[in-house]
Each structure stands twice: as C-alpha cells, then as structure tokens.
Amino acid sequence: MANRTANKGEAVKYIIVLGLLAALILATLAIWEVRYAPTKDRTSLADYYGVSGKEAALFVNGEKSDTKKAAIVSDGHFYILLDELKDSIDDGYVYDDSGNILRYATDSQVISVNKGDTYYTAGRSQEDLGQKLVITGDGDRTYVAVDFADKFSDFSYKTGKKPYRLVIEKAGYKRKVSSISKDTEIRRFGGPKSRILADVKKGTGITVLQSYGKWSQILTNDGILGCVKDSTIGDISTEKTKKRLAARKYNHIRMKGSVNLVWHQVTNRTANAGIDQVLTDDTGINVVSPTWFRIADNDGGLSDIGSLDYVKKCHDKGVQVWALFSNFENKGVDTTMVLDHTSSRDNLVNNMIAKAIAYNLDGINVDFEQVSTDAKDGYVEFIKELSIKCENNDIILSVDNYSPTASSLHYNRKVQAQYADYLIVMAYDEHYAGGGQAGSNASISFVKKAVSESLKEVPKNQLILGMPFYSRIWKTKDGVLSTETIGMKSESDYIKSHNAQETWQDDLGQNYVEFSEDGATYQLWVEDEKSLALKLGVMKDNSLAGGAFWKEGLESDSVWEIIGKYMK
C-alpha cells in the first residue's frame, strides 16, 4: 500500500513537471512568435505612397518623387506635373500661362500645344493623339500628357493601378535588374516584422535598389517599392535603358577660317556712312556687326536704323554683316514679358528674320543683357526658335554672353551652343561702373577664366573671344568712386598729359597708371597692343573660332596688324 501511494506521488510530480515543461515550451513559442515570426499586418500602398483618388505615385530612375500630386490620371490617361517633367526628365518644355501654350523645340522643329487640345503642331503639320495633351489639375497646376512627352523626350514608362503608379526610366539609366524567384511579400522595410505592402508573384520583374544584408529594397516594373528577402531574388544583372529616339543633329553654319569681328556702334541712319572708314581702317576683318536693331515694345516690335547700301559695301569687300539685335536701350521694354509671352516672342523672332532677309544679312548677333532669371525659360526657347528659323534661311546666329558666373547660369550656354552657330564670350567689364570697386576691365586671368569656364559648355570651334578696345579711368575723391571710359587710341595722350608713368603688372597682363591731382586719386589699367596680344594668345592657344572687338573707333592705329597675326 505504501509503495502504491509512493508511486502515485511520483506520477503526480511527473505530470506537474510535464505540465511545466509544456507551459515553458508554449511560452517560448509565444515569445518566438512575437519576436521572430513574420507579421501578417498590412499597410496599403496608397497610404504608403500618400496618394488617393486620381493621384499617381511617380518614380523616375528608381526614385519616388516627393512632390505632392506629381502625376495624376484623367480620363484614363497619365499626366505628369510640368515642373516635375522639367526638373526630372527634360527641361525643354516651356509653358506660357497667359496664352496657355506649351512649346518644345527639337533640333529642327518647334512643337506647339494649346491647353485642352488633343493635337500638337510641328511646323505646318498636326498630329492628334486622341487625348488632351495639356490640362490643369488641382491648384491650377499644369500637367502634360505622358504619351505626348514620350514622343519627344527619350524615356520608357510603365504604369500600375490600385493605387495609380507611373514608372519612368530615362534613356541611359543604368540599373540592376532581376526577377522574383518565388511567390513572396513586399514589405515596407527589411525584416519579417515590417508590414506587408503587397504580394508579389514569381517571375515579377524588378530593379534592385539597395542591399540591407539579407534583405534588399526593390522596385517592381509597375511601381511597387519595398523590401524582400535576398533569397527570393533571382540572378542580378546590370543594364541600361535603351534609347528609343534618334539622336538629334544640330547643324551649324561655319565660316572658313577664324572669325574676325568688330562691333560698329551706329546710333542713327546717317552714321551708317561711317562704314567706308571702317572698311578702310579695319584691315583683316571679315565680319562687321552694326548696332541696328533693338526691341521697341513689349509686343516684340523692333526699331530699325539699317542700310542696304551699308551691307552692299561690306559684301563688295568680302566682309559679312551680322547685325546686332539688343534689348537694353529702350527702358520701356520689359524683356521678361517679351520672352515669356509666346505671341510676343513669336513676333520678335519673325521680325528679326524679316529684317535679316530684307537687308540681306549674313548673320544675326543677339546681345540680350541683364535677362532676369524669371525669363530663363523664355530666353532659351527664344534662342532655339530663332536658331531653327535662321538655319532654314541660311542665316548665321551668334549670341553674346557674359563671362560665366553663378549669376549667369540661367543663360544656359550649353543649350545655346546646341542651337546657335557661335557664342561670343564678352571677356571684359571685370570691373564696371556701379560695381563699387576700381580695377581692371579685362585682366589676363579674368580672360583666361572666361574662356576656360565657357569651354566647359561650348565647343571651341563655336566660341569667339570678345575683347575690349577700351579701359576705364577710376577717380576717387573724398571717398567717392567714379569712372569714365577711355578708348585705347586716347590712352597714351591722356597719360602724357598728366605726366603719369606706366608700370607693367605681370599678374594682370597690363600696364598700370596711378596719379593724384586736385585732391583726387586716378587709376587706369591700360588696354594697349601688349595687353591685347596676350588676350589674342589665349584665343590662339585654345584654338577658338575667332575674336570679336568692342568697339570700332576706339582702337589704336596699329592694333589691326597685331590682330591679323593671331588670326592666321
């Protein structure tokens, strides 16, 4: 009896131990489940992307746009926000809010679309895409049909639904590609405890974006962004998005040999008679640029003091005429308004071409200065549209530019160089009236930098070096700084008349003069034959397209012989 009681006690203890062991196992399993088992919790893609309704998540080259409503769907078609299109894909689109017109220039055609139209015009032809090409979305923001942009900007795209997704890959985009090797889930982050975004099937094409150890961030071809285990990813290879569109061919008209241009400032029609003296004195020039035309009003009209007889005399001497068109003499003209309004810009371009044809001009020289950053799109579009019409009429287009600085980035010399035949860098006004500091007009280091920075954007056979025939006399009296311009031909007499001495400055590549008189200090950084020769050497050493000189009549008598030596 005692043994049976003892055995019964042992059995109870055994059962208790087993119970405790089972409880421990269950507790351990519960802890493992909490800590390590993959969660089944989900987050909707719409919430994750922050889109709803007709909004679409936008991906460009694997990166999701942070812009709210960067893409939308309307009438079953995908549209991309114009600003996003310009910033992320192709900056060539220019929209006129006042006229509701979108413009885009290829290498040979100007594409135009009116908001709400289903067709676009290219020259005299039209093409209807069966959907509105430009629409207005929430907040009056402008959207462009992806199917339209796809015809002119080189990219490929895919779309997805629930929520809407737009995946764009620009030509040349280099990516790591693979496919899902077995059915799995895409999670928000790497790790089994991250919420599920979507289920993904075996064979789904993906781009592998980043590796997180045993997990990787991927983007499916139809726009699901998240993380999967590396074990669910097939073999990875690298590929580039192929170009779909033919390479553009930007044609340029070239002169034989170096361009030797002088600007001839003409202020009235009577002054055109001075061309006889120019052609007599300025030996070796092959281009003269008279200052004949300027914007006259905000509608793109032009003032005109041109002369057919002037052009004929130049042609009889084998000299081309590239008339100058400027924007800054008429203070009543708002250049930004002219360039940004399609109708005014069209009038300006058409008027310029009409003048070139009427006067039998060989070329047009655009000298638009102090263009506001607000007009950057309109200005570049102006150069494009003018270039295309110049080419169609065998007219050389040259564009004057400042020495490259941060303040002139919006002139976009790289795009100018694609369209214009020549760009002239005005390598002077290093120190200028109103600048607040006395100094050289064009030190050799300034000139070298102007050229080297320009060559980062402009091919050397298109770049012309602009050089000055003038200097500035700087006067400081009672702490007040003032300046006046003096021509190269007058400097020697000026220096002698004040019994001043010239001192050569190697670092500046110029002679320097300083003297005091009547309580004032005068400073002059001299432009002469020696300083000009150094600048011409920069032109020659960099194999530039030639030189241009501002302005005729300010030079010394011997300067053309020196110029001729460097133009050979």
mmCIF file of C-alpha atoms in Angstrom, residues 255-259 286 422 545 567:
data_model
loop_
_atom_site.group_PDB
_atom_site.id
_atom_site.type_symbol
_atom_site.label_atom_id
_atom_site.label_comp_id
_atom_site.label_asym_id
_atom_site.label_seq_id
_atom_site.Cartn_x
_atom_site.Cartn_y
_atom_site.Cartn_z
ATOM 1 C CA MET A 255 32.883 80.490 -91.614
ATOM 2 C CA LYS A 256 36.093 79.397 -93.279
ATOM 3 C CA GLY A 257 38.990 80.320 -91.037
ATOM 4 C CA SER A 258 38.875 82.473 -87.920
ATOM 5 C CA VAL A 259 36.073 84.932 -87.267
ATOM 6 C CA ASN A 286 35.741 89.520 -92.136
ATOM 7 C CA TYR A 422 28.654 80.867 -82.496
ATOM 8 C CA ALA A 545 36.671 80.167 -83.500
ATOM 9 C CA MET A 567 44.001 85.342 -86.943
#
